[in-house]
Amino acid sequence: MASSSSYNSPCAACKFLRRKCLPGCIFAPYFPPEEPQKFANVHKIFGASNVTKLLNELLPHQREDAVNSLAYEAEARVRDPVYGCVGAISFLQRQVQRLQKELDSANADLLRYACNDMPPPSLSVPPQMPQRSFIARFGNESASGGGFYRLLLQPPPPLTLSLILFLGLILRISMIEEEKEEVTC
């Protein structure tokens, strides 16, 4: 949080405003010279005077969070002049609603599956056959042993509740990652 002096380069704000960066510069700790676009966006959207007033009204430990928020909002407004960060918030809210509906649907499917998987208490359950695959021969047999072979599989074993929940979690994570990629592009 050291401010710029005569032998250091001026902060991004003073450089942008073409003024000398004094040792007590309010912008220096938050707008380093390596990030000129950060201040340019904040200045374009909020104005340097308004940002100065805001930072002076805040306690020193609150200023960094305020600058980060201003920089985020300014960048969002530069990218999307109509909606700004509200567009991103709306997108995320729609995503949460869609995922909640999907989760509700998956939970309903799980409930149906769990109810169908449990036999009524008065009925006995027949033992399950071993889950092995086998090869059966179909077609006409010729002298040369023709015909064709086909791999037959028994139906897969029933999914456990924990496996279904795990698969649902994997699906949700992959969908969120895909949508994050869409947002960043």
PDB file of C-alpha atoms in Angstrom:
ATOM      1  CA  MET A   1       0.000   0.000   0.000  1.00  0.00           C
ATOM      2  CA  ALA A   2       2.914   2.332  -0.502  1.00  0.00           C
ATOM      3  CA  SER A   3       2.052   5.406  -2.492  1.00  0.00           C
ATOM      4  CA  SER A   4       4.021   6.624  -5.458  1.00  0.00           C
ATOM      5  CA  SER A   5       6.807   9.128  -5.010  1.00  0.00           C
ATOM      6  CA  SER A   6       9.018  11.102  -7.368  1.00  0.00           C
ATOM      7  CA  TYR A   7      11.279   8.126  -8.190  1.00  0.00           C
ATOM      8  CA  ASN A   8       8.434   5.586  -8.655  1.00  0.00           C
ATOM      9  CA  SER A   9       6.043   5.613 -11.555  1.00  0.00           C
ATOM     10  CA  PRO A  10       2.741   7.344 -10.833  1.00  0.00           C
ATOM     11  CA  CYS A  11      -0.368   5.320 -10.062  1.00  0.00           C
ATOM     12  CA  ALA A  12      -2.703   4.483 -12.926  1.00  0.00           C
ATOM     13  CA  ALA A  13      -5.137   7.223 -11.852  1.00  0.00           C
ATOM     14  CA  CYS A  14      -2.576  10.024 -11.794  1.00  0.00           C
ATOM     15  CA  LYS A  15      -1.060   8.816 -15.043  1.00  0.00           C
ATOM     16  CA  PHE A  16      -4.508   8.756 -16.677  1.00  0.00           C
ATOM     17  CA  LEU A  17      -5.396  12.199 -15.290  1.00  0.00           C
ATOM     18  CA  ARG A  18      -1.918  13.510 -16.247  1.00  0.00           C
ATOM     19  CA  ARG A  19      -1.092  14.846 -12.845  1.00  0.00           C
ATOM     20  CA  LYS A  20       1.740  14.361 -10.383  1.00  0.00           C
ATOM     21  CA  CYS A  21       1.223  11.427  -8.039  1.00  0.00           C
ATOM     22  CA  LEU A  22       1.828  12.801  -4.547  1.00  0.00           C
ATOM     23  CA  PRO A  23       2.791  10.637  -1.556  1.00  0.00           C
ATOM     24  CA  GLY A  24      -0.719  10.852  -0.041  1.00  0.00           C
ATOM     25  CA  CYS A  25      -2.542  10.011  -3.288  1.00  0.00           C
ATOM     26  CA  ILE A  26      -5.874   8.368  -2.448  1.00  0.00           C
ATOM     27  CA  PHE A  27      -5.769   6.321  -5.660  1.00  0.00           C
ATOM     28  CA  ALA A  28      -2.212   4.945  -5.436  1.00  0.00           C
ATOM     29  CA  PRO A  29      -2.900   1.929  -3.182  1.00  0.00           C
ATOM     30  CA  TYR A  30      -5.831   0.760  -5.308  1.00  0.00           C
ATOM     31  CA  PHE A  31      -4.877   1.628  -8.888  1.00  0.00           C
ATOM     32  CA  PRO A  32      -1.303   0.401  -9.482  1.00  0.00           C
ATOM     33  CA  PRO A  33       0.531   1.550 -12.610  1.00  0.00           C
ATOM     34  CA  GLU A  34       0.334  -1.998 -14.047  1.00  0.00           C
ATOM     35  CA  GLU A  35      -3.479  -1.801 -14.276  1.00  0.00           C
ATOM     36  CA  PRO A  36      -4.286   1.353 -16.253  1.00  0.00           C
ATOM     37  CA  GLN A  37      -7.508  -0.056 -17.727  1.00  0.00           C
ATOM     38  CA  LYS A  38      -8.945  -0.606 -14.252  1.00  0.00           C
ATOM     39  CA  PHE A  39      -8.885   3.129 -13.520  1.00  0.00           C
ATOM     40  CA  ALA A  40      -9.865   4.075 -17.069  1.00  0.00           C
ATOM     41  CA  ASN A  41     -13.087   2.050 -16.746  1.00  0.00           C
ATOM     42  CA  VAL A  42     -13.866   3.414 -13.270  1.00  0.00           C
ATOM     43  CA  HIS A  43     -13.233   6.982 -14.442  1.00  0.00           C
ATOM     44  CA  LYS A  44     -15.344   6.530 -17.566  1.00  0.00           C
ATOM     45  CA  ILE A  45     -18.351   5.207 -15.622  1.00  0.00           C
ATOM     46  CA  PHE A  46     -18.151   6.991 -12.248  1.00  0.00           C
ATOM     47  CA  GLY A  47     -15.743   9.899 -12.724  1.00  0.00           C
ATOM     48  CA  ALA A  48     -12.541  10.545 -10.787  1.00  0.00           C
ATOM     49  CA  SER A  49     -14.129  13.239  -8.614  1.00  0.00           C
ATOM     50  CA  ASN A  50     -16.955  10.963  -7.474  1.00  0.00           C
ATOM     51  CA  VAL A  51     -14.541   8.127  -6.729  1.00  0.00           C
ATOM     52  CA  THR A  52     -12.326  10.507  -4.713  1.00  0.00           C
ATOM     53  CA  LYS A  53     -15.326  11.650  -2.657  1.00  0.00           C
ATOM     54  CA  LEU A  54     -16.441   8.068  -2.095  1.00  0.00           C
ATOM     55  CA  LEU A  55     -12.994   6.886  -0.977  1.00  0.00           C
ATOM     56  CA  ASN A  56     -12.576   9.851   1.380  1.00  0.00           C
ATOM     57  CA  GLU A  57     -15.923   9.070   3.037  1.00  0.00           C
ATOM     58  CA  LEU A  58     -14.984   5.429   3.678  1.00  0.00           C
ATOM     59  CA  LEU A  59     -12.794   4.042   6.432  1.00  0.00           C
ATOM     60  CA  PRO A  60      -9.365   2.962   5.149  1.00  0.00           C
ATOM     61  CA  HIS A  61     -10.082  -0.760   5.634  1.00  0.00           C
ATOM     62  CA  GLN A  62     -13.251  -0.458   3.484  1.00  0.00           C
ATOM     63  CA  ARG A  63     -11.629   1.266   0.528  1.00  0.00           C
ATOM     64  CA  GLU A  64     -10.106  -1.760  -1.174  1.00  0.00           C
ATOM     65  CA  ASP A  65     -13.449  -3.579  -1.280  1.00  0.00           C
ATOM     66  CA  ALA A  66     -15.140  -0.432  -2.589  1.00  0.00           C
ATOM     67  CA  VAL A  67     -12.563  -0.006  -5.362  1.00  0.00           C
ATOM     68  CA  ASN A  68     -12.848  -3.672  -6.344  1.00  0.00           C
ATOM     69  CA  SER A  69     -16.622  -3.324  -6.504  1.00  0.00           C
ATOM     70  CA  LEU A  70     -16.413  -0.122  -8.550  1.00  0.00           C
ATOM     71  CA  ALA A  71     -13.912  -1.737 -10.923  1.00  0.00           C
ATOM     72  CA  TYR A  72     -16.143  -4.787 -11.391  1.00  0.00           C
ATOM     73  CA  GLU A  73     -19.253  -2.695 -11.985  1.00  0.00           C
ATOM     74  CA  ALA A  74     -17.407  -0.373 -14.364  1.00  0.00           C
ATOM     75  CA  GLU A  75     -15.996  -3.267 -16.384  1.00  0.00           C
ATOM     76  CA  ALA A  76     -19.434  -4.878 -16.571  1.00  0.00           C
ATOM     77  CA  ARG A  77     -20.960  -1.576 -17.731  1.00  0.00           C
ATOM     78  CA  VAL A  78     -18.251  -1.141 -20.377  1.00  0.00           C
ATOM     79  CA  ARG A  79     -18.904  -4.674 -21.669  1.00  0.00           C
ATOM     80  CA  ASP A  80     -22.690  -4.339 -21.500  1.00  0.00           C
ATOM     81  CA  PRO A  81     -23.719  -0.662 -21.592  1.00  0.00           C
ATOM     82  CA  VAL A  82     -27.423  -1.452 -21.224  1.00  0.00           C
ATOM     83  CA  TYR A  83     -27.523  -3.935 -18.351  1.00  0.00           C
ATOM     84  CA  GLY A  84     -24.046  -3.818 -16.809  1.00  0.00           C
ATOM     85  CA  CYS A  85     -23.610  -6.191 -13.890  1.00  0.00           C
ATOM     86  CA  VAL A  86     -27.400  -6.545 -13.598  1.00  0.00           C
ATOM     87  CA  GLY A  87     -27.261  -8.583 -16.812  1.00  0.00           C
ATOM     88  CA  ALA A  88     -24.795 -10.997 -15.214  1.00  0.00           C
ATOM     89  CA  ILE A  89     -26.939 -11.196 -12.071  1.00  0.00           C
ATOM     90  CA  SER A  90     -30.060 -11.919 -14.129  1.00  0.00           C
ATOM     91  CA  PHE A  91     -28.227 -14.593 -16.097  1.00  0.00           C
ATOM     92  CA  LEU A  92     -27.075 -16.276 -12.890  1.00  0.00           C
ATOM     93  CA  GLN A  93     -30.564 -16.072 -11.365  1.00  0.00           C
ATOM     94  CA  ARG A  94     -32.050 -17.751 -14.447  1.00  0.00           C
ATOM     95  CA  GLN A  95     -29.344 -20.401 -14.241  1.00  0.00           C
ATOM     96  CA  VAL A  96     -30.165 -21.052 -10.573  1.00  0.00           C
ATOM     97  CA  GLN A  97     -33.888 -21.308 -11.383  1.00  0.00           C
ATOM     98  CA  ARG A  98     -33.222 -23.727 -14.244  1.00  0.00           C
ATOM     99  CA  LEU A  99     -30.914 -25.858 -12.121  1.00  0.00           C
ATOM    100  CA  GLN A 100     -33.451 -25.829  -9.274  1.00  0.00           C
ATOM    101  CA  LYS A 101     -36.135 -27.132 -11.653  1.00  0.00           C
ATOM    102  CA  GLU A 102     -33.718 -29.767 -12.890  1.00  0.00           C
ATOM    103  CA  LEU A 103     -32.884 -30.754  -9.313  1.00  0.00           C
ATOM    104  CA  ASP A 104     -36.580 -30.950  -8.415  1.00  0.00           C
ATOM    105  CA  SER A 105     -37.174 -33.162 -11.444  1.00  0.00           C
ATOM    106  CA  ALA A 106     -34.226 -35.392 -10.539  1.00  0.00           C
ATOM    107  CA  ASN A 107     -35.463 -35.649  -6.947  1.00  0.00           C
ATOM    108  CA  ALA A 108     -38.925 -36.623  -8.202  1.00  0.00           C
ATOM    109  CA  ASP A 109     -37.347 -39.273 -10.437  1.00  0.00           C
ATOM    110  CA  LEU A 110     -35.315 -40.532  -7.489  1.00  0.00           C
ATOM    111  CA  LEU A 111     -38.413 -40.733  -5.346  1.00  0.00           C
ATOM    112  CA  ARG A 112     -40.276 -42.652  -8.054  1.00  0.00           C
ATOM    113  CA  TYR A 113     -37.287 -44.928  -8.538  1.00  0.00           C
ATOM    114  CA  ALA A 114     -36.904 -45.518  -4.810  1.00  0.00           C
ATOM    115  CA  CYS A 115     -40.619 -46.273  -4.426  1.00  0.00           C
ATOM    116  CA  ASN A 116     -40.587 -48.715  -7.352  1.00  0.00           C
ATOM    117  CA  ASP A 117     -37.386 -50.323  -6.091  1.00  0.00           C
ATOM    118  CA  MET A 118     -38.859 -51.147  -2.685  1.00  0.00           C
ATOM    119  CA  PRO A 119     -41.191 -54.145  -2.714  1.00  0.00           C
ATOM    120  CA  PRO A 120     -44.429 -54.068  -0.728  1.00  0.00           C
ATOM    121  CA  PRO A 121     -43.914 -55.578   2.736  1.00  0.00           C
ATOM    122  CA  SER A 122     -46.234 -58.588   2.157  1.00  0.00           C
ATOM    123  CA  LEU A 123     -44.601 -59.779  -1.079  1.00  0.00           C
ATOM    124  CA  SER A 124     -41.416 -61.772  -1.247  1.00  0.00           C
ATOM    125  CA  VAL A 125     -38.748 -60.720  -3.717  1.00  0.00           C
ATOM    126  CA  PRO A 126     -37.447 -63.321  -6.172  1.00  0.00           C
ATOM    127  CA  PRO A 127     -33.668 -63.707  -6.046  1.00  0.00           C
ATOM    128  CA  GLN A 128     -31.821 -61.758  -8.695  1.00  0.00           C
ATOM    129  CA  MET A 129     -29.957 -63.600 -11.384  1.00  0.00           C
ATOM    130  CA  PRO A 130     -26.218 -62.995 -11.561  1.00  0.00           C
ATOM    131  CA  GLN A 131     -25.377 -59.981 -13.686  1.00  0.00           C
ATOM    132  CA  ARG A 132     -23.235 -61.655 -16.323  1.00  0.00           C
ATOM    133  CA  SER A 133     -23.136 -61.220 -20.046  1.00  0.00           C
ATOM    134  CA  PHE A 134     -23.211 -64.141 -22.395  1.00  0.00           C
ATOM    135  CA  ILE A 135     -22.966 -64.800 -26.086  1.00  0.00           C
ATOM    136  CA  ALA A 136     -25.830 -66.397 -27.964  1.00  0.00           C
ATOM    137  CA  ARG A 137     -25.710 -67.704 -31.487  1.00  0.00           C
ATOM    138  CA  PHE A 138     -28.279 -66.609 -34.034  1.00  0.00           C
ATOM    139  CA  GLY A 139     -28.922 -67.333 -37.668  1.00  0.00           C
ATOM    140  CA  ASN A 140     -28.608 -70.375 -39.850  1.00  0.00           C
ATOM    141  CA  GLU A 141     -25.832 -72.753 -39.156  1.00  0.00           C
ATOM    142  CA  SER A 142     -23.974 -73.981 -42.172  1.00  0.00           C
ATOM    143  CA  ALA A 143     -21.453 -76.735 -42.572  1.00  0.00           C
ATOM    144  CA  SER A 144     -18.693 -74.215 -42.025  1.00  0.00           C
ATOM    145  CA  GLY A 145     -20.151 -73.154 -38.677  1.00  0.00           C
ATOM    146  CA  GLY A 146     -21.646 -69.920 -40.040  1.00  0.00           C
ATOM    147  CA  GLY A 147     -24.209 -67.732 -38.443  1.00  0.00           C
ATOM    148  CA  PHE A 148     -23.438 -64.727 -36.335  1.00  0.00           C
ATOM    149  CA  TYR A 149     -22.815 -64.134 -32.711  1.00  0.00           C
ATOM    150  CA  ARG A 150     -24.416 -61.452 -30.644  1.00  0.00           C
ATOM    151  CA  LEU A 151     -23.518 -60.258 -27.219  1.00  0.00           C
ATOM    152  CA  LEU A 152     -26.534 -60.281 -24.937  1.00  0.00           C
ATOM    153  CA  LEU A 153     -26.491 -58.366 -21.717  1.00  0.00           C
ATOM    154  CA  GLN A 154     -28.876 -58.624 -18.869  1.00  0.00           C
ATOM    155  CA  PRO A 155     -30.332 -55.331 -17.770  1.00  0.00           C
ATOM    156  CA  PRO A 156     -27.888 -53.357 -15.659  1.00  0.00           C
ATOM    157  CA  PRO A 157     -28.207 -53.646 -11.900  1.00  0.00           C
ATOM    158  CA  PRO A 158     -30.431 -51.046 -10.281  1.00  0.00           C
ATOM    159  CA  LEU A 159     -28.702 -47.778  -9.528  1.00  0.00           C
ATOM    160  CA  THR A 160     -28.158 -46.965  -5.899  1.00  0.00           C
ATOM    161  CA  LEU A 161     -29.405 -43.677  -4.524  1.00  0.00           C
ATOM    162  CA  SER A 162     -25.874 -42.477  -3.806  1.00  0.00           C
ATOM    163  CA  LEU A 163     -24.791 -43.244  -7.376  1.00  0.00           C
ATOM    164  CA  ILE A 164     -27.764 -41.348  -8.797  1.00  0.00           C
ATOM    165  CA  LEU A 165     -27.028 -38.353  -6.574  1.00  0.00           C
ATOM    166  CA  PHE A 166     -23.362 -38.491  -7.564  1.00  0.00           C
ATOM    167  CA  LEU A 167     -24.228 -38.581 -11.275  1.00  0.00           C
ATOM    168  CA  GLY A 168     -26.620 -35.659 -10.795  1.00  0.00           C
ATOM    169  CA  LEU A 169     -23.883 -33.672  -9.067  1.00  0.00           C
ATOM    170  CA  ILE A 170     -21.449 -34.384 -11.905  1.00  0.00           C
ATOM    171  CA  LEU A 171     -24.078 -33.247 -14.432  1.00  0.00           C
ATOM    172  CA  ARG A 172     -24.748 -30.002 -12.562  1.00  0.00           C
ATOM    173  CA  ILE A 173     -21.041 -29.235 -12.197  1.00  0.00           C
ATOM    174  CA  SER A 174     -20.386 -29.806 -15.899  1.00  0.00           C
ATOM    175  CA  MET A 175     -23.346 -27.607 -16.873  1.00  0.00           C
ATOM    176  CA  ILE A 176     -22.166 -24.808 -14.583  1.00  0.00           C
ATOM    177  CA  GLU A 177     -18.650 -25.025 -16.033  1.00  0.00           C
ATOM    178  CA  GLU A 178     -20.034 -24.851 -19.584  1.00  0.00           C
ATOM    179  CA  GLU A 179     -22.096 -21.788 -18.730  1.00  0.00           C
ATOM    180  CA  LYS A 180     -19.100 -20.133 -17.040  1.00  0.00           C
ATOM    181  CA  GLU A 181     -17.188 -20.613 -20.286  1.00  0.00           C
ATOM    182  CA  GLU A 182     -20.070 -19.016 -22.200  1.00  0.00           C
ATOM    183  CA  VAL A 183     -20.117 -16.023 -19.838  1.00  0.00           C
ATOM    184  CA  THR A 184     -16.358 -15.444 -20.045  1.00  0.00           C
ATOM    185  CA  CYS A 185     -16.304 -15.672 -23.847  1.00  0.00           C
TER     186      CYS A 185
END
